[in-house]
PDB file of C-alpha atoms in Angstrom:
ATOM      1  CA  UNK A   1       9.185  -2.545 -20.964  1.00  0.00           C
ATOM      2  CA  UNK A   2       7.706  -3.577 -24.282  1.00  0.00           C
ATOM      3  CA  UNK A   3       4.458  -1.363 -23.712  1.00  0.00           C
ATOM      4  CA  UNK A   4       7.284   2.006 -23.452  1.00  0.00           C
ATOM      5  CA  UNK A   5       9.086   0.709 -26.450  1.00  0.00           C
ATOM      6  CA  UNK A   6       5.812   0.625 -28.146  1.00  0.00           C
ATOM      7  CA  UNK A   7       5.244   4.253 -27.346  1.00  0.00           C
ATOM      8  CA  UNK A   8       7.283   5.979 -29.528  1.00  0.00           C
ATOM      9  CA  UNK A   9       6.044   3.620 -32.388  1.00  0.00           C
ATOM     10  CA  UNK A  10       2.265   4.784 -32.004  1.00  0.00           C
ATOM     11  CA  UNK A  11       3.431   8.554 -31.780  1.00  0.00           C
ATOM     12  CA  UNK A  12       5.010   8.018 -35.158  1.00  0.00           C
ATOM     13  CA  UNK A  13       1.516   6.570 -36.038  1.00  0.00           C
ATOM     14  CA  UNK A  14      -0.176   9.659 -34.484  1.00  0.00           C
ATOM     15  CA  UNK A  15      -2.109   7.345 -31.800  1.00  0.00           C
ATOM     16  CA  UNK A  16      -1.961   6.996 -28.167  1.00  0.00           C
ATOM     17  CA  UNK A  17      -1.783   3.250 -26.569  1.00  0.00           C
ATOM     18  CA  UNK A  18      -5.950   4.245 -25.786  1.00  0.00           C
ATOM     19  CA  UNK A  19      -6.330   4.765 -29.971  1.00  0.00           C
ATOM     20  CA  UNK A  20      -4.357   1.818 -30.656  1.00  0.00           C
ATOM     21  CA  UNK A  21      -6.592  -0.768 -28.563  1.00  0.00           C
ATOM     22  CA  UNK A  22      -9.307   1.224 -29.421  1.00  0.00           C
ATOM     23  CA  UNK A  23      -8.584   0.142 -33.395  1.00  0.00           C
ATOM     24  CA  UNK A  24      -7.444  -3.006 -32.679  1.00  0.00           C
ATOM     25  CA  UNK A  25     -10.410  -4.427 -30.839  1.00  0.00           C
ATOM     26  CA  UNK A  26     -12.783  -2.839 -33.447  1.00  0.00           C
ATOM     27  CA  UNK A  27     -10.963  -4.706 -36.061  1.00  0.00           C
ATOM     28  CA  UNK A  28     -11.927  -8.043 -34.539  1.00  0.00           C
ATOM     29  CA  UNK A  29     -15.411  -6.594 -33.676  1.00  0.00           C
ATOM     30  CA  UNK A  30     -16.254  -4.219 -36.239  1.00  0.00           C
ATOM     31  CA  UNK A  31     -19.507  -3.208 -34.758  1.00  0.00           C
ATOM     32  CA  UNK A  32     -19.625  -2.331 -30.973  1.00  0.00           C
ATOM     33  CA  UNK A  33     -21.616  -0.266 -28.904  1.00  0.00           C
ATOM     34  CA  UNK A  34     -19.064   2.515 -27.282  1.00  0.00           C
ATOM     35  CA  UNK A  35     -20.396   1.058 -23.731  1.00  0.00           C
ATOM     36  CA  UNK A  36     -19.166  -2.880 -25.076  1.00  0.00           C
ATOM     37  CA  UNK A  37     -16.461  -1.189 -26.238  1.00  0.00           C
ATOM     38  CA  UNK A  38     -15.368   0.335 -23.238  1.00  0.00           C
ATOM     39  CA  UNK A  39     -16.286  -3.044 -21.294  1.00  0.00           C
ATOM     40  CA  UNK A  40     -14.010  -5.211 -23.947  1.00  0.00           C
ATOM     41  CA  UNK A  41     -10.909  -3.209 -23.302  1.00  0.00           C
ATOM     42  CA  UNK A  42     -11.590  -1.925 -19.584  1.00  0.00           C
ATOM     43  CA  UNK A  43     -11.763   1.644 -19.549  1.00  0.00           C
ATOM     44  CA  UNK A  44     -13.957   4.095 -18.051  1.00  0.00           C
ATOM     45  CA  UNK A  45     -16.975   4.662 -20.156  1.00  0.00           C
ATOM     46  CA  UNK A  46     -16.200   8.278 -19.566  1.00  0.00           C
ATOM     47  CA  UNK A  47     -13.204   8.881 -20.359  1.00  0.00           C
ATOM     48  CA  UNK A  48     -13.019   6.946 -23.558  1.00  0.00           C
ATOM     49  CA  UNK A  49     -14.883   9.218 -25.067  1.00  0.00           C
ATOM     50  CA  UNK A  50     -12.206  11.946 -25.795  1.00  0.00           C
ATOM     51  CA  UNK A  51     -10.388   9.037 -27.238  1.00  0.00           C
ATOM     52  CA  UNK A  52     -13.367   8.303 -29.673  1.00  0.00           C
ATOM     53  CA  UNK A  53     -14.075  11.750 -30.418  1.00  0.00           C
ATOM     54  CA  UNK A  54     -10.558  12.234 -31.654  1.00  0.00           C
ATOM     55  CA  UNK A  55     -10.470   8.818 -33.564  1.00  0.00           C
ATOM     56  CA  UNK A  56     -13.441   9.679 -35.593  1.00  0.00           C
ATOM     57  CA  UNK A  57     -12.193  13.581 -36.110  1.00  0.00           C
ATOM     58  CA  UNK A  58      -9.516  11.972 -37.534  1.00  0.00           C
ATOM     59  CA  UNK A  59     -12.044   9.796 -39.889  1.00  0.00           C
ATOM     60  CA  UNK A  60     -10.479   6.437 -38.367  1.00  0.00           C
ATOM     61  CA  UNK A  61     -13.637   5.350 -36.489  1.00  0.00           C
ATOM     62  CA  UNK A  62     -17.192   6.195 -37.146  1.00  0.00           C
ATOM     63  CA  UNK A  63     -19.975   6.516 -34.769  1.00  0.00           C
ATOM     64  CA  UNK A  64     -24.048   5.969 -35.708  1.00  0.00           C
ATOM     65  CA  UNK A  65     -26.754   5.555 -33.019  1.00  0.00           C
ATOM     66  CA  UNK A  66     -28.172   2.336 -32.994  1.00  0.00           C
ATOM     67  CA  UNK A  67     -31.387   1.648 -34.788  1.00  0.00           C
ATOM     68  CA  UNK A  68     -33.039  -0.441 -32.128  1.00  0.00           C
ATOM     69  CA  UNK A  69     -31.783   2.345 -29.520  1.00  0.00           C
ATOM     70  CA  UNK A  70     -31.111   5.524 -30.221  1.00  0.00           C
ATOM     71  CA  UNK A  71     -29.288   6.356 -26.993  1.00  0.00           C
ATOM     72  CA  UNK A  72     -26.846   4.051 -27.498  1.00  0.00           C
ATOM     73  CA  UNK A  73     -24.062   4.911 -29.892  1.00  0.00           C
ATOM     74  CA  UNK A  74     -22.445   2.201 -32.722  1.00  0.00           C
ATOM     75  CA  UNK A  75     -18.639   2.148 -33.446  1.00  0.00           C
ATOM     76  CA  UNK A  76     -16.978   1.048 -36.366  1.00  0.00           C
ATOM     77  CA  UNK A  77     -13.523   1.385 -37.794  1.00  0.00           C
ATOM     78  CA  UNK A  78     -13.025   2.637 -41.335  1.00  0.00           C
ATOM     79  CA  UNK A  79     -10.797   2.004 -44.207  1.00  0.00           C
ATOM     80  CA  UNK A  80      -8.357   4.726 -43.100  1.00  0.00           C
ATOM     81  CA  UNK A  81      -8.540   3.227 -39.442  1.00  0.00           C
ATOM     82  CA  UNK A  82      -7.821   0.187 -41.068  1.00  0.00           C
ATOM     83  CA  UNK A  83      -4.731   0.795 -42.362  1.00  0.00           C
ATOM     84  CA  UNK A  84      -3.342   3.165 -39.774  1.00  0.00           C
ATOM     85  CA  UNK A  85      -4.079   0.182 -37.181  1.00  0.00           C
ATOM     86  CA  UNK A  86      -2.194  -2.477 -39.646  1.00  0.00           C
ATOM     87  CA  UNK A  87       0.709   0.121 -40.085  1.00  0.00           C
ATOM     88  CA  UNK A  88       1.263   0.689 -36.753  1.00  0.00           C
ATOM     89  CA  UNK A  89       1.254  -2.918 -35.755  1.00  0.00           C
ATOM     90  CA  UNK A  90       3.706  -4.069 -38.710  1.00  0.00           C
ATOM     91  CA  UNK A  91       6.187  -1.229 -36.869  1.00  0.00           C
ATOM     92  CA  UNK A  92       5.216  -3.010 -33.353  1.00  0.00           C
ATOM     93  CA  UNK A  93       6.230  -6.452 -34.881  1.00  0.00           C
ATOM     94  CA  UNK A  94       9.074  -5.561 -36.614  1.00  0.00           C
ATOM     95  CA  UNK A  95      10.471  -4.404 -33.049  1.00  0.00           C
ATOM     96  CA  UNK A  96       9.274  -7.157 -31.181  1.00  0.00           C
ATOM     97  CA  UNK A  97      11.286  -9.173 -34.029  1.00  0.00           C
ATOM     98  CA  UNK A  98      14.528  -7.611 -33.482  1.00  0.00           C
ATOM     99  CA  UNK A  99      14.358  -7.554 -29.600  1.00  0.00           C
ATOM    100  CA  UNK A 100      13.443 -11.592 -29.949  1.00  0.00           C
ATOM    101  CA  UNK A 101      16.136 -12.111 -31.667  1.00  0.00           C
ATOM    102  CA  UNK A 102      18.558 -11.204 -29.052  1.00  0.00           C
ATOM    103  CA  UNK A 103      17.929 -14.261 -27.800  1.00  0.00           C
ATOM    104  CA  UNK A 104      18.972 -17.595 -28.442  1.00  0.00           C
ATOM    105  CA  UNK A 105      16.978 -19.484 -30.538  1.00  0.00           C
ATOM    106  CA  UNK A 106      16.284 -22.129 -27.862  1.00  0.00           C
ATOM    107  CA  UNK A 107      15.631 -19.773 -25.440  1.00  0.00           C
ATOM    108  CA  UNK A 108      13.545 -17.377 -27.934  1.00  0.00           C
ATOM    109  CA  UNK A 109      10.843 -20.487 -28.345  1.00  0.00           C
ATOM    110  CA  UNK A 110      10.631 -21.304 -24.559  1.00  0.00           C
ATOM    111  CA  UNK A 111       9.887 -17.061 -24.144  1.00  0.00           C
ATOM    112  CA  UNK A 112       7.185 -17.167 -26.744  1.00  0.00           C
ATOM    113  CA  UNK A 113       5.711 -20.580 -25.438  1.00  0.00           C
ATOM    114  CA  UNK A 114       5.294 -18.951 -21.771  1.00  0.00           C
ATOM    115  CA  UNK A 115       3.861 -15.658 -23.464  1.00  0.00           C
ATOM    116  CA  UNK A 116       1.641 -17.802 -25.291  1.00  0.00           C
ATOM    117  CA  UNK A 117       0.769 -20.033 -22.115  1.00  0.00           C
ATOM    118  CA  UNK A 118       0.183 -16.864 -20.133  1.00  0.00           C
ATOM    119  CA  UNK A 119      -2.110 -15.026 -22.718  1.00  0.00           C
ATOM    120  CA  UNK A 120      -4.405 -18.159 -22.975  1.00  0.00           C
ATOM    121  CA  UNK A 121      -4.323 -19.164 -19.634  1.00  0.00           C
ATOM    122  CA  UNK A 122      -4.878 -16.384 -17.038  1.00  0.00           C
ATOM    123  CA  UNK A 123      -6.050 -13.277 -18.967  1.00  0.00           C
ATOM    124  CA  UNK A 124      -7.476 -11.705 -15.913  1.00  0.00           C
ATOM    125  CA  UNK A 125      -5.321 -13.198 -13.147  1.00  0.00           C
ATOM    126  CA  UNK A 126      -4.041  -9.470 -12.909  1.00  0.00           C
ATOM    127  CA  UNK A 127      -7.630  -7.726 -12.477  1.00  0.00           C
TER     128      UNK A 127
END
C-alpha cells in the first residue's frame, strides 16, 4: 500500500521507484561501481542500466570508469540528484506523516516500533 501511494509522489518528482533507490542508495554511498550498485539494491545488472542511462541524461547521476579498471564503470550522484532525491523524500514523509496520524497516538508508536523492529531485524527474511 505505501509503495502505490508513493507512486504518484515520484511521478511528480519525474522518477520511477528504480530512480528513486537508485538516488537514495548513492546518497549513503556516493561512489559505487554500477555492478555494487546493482548488488546493494537487488536488481538485474542488466536492466539497471536504462535506469542509469536516464538518471545521468537527466544530469542526476554521473558515471566515470574506474581508474584501477577501466571496464568497470563508477557512479555518483550530483548536486541536482541531490536535491531531486531530498525533494522527493520530504513529499514521501510528509505523506507517511499524515497517514500516521490516523492513528492513535498509542497505537501510532507501537506501528513504528514493529516497523523499526522489522527493518533491523530480518532485512532479508523475504529473499
Amino acid at each position: 500500500m505505501l509503495i502505490a501511494a508513493e507512486g504518484p509522489v515520484l511521478e511528480r518528482h519525474g522518477l520511477t521507484m528504480w530512480a528513486y533507490v537508485v538516488l537514495s542508495v548513492l546518497g549513503r554511498e556516493p561512489h559505487t561501481s554500477q555492478g555494487a550498485l546493482a548488488d546493494e539494491i537487488r536488481a538485474d545488472r542488466t536492466r539497471i542500466i536504462a535506469v542509469l542511462d536516464d538518471l545521468q541524461e537527466r544530469g542526476l547521476i554521473t558515471r566515470e570508469p574506474d581508474p584501477a579498471d577501466r571496464r568497470v564503470r563508477l557512479v555518483a550522484i550530483t548536486a541536482a540528484g541531490e536535491r531531486s532525491r531530498n525533494a522527493a523524500r520530504r513529499d514521501i514523509r510528509r505523506g507517511e506523516q499524515r497517514l500516521l496520524e490516523l492513528l492513535p497516538t498509542e497505537e501510532r508508536q507501537q506501528f513504528l516500533r514493529t516497523v523499526e523492529f522489522l527493518a533491523d531485524s530480518a532485512p532479508d527474511a523475504l529473499l
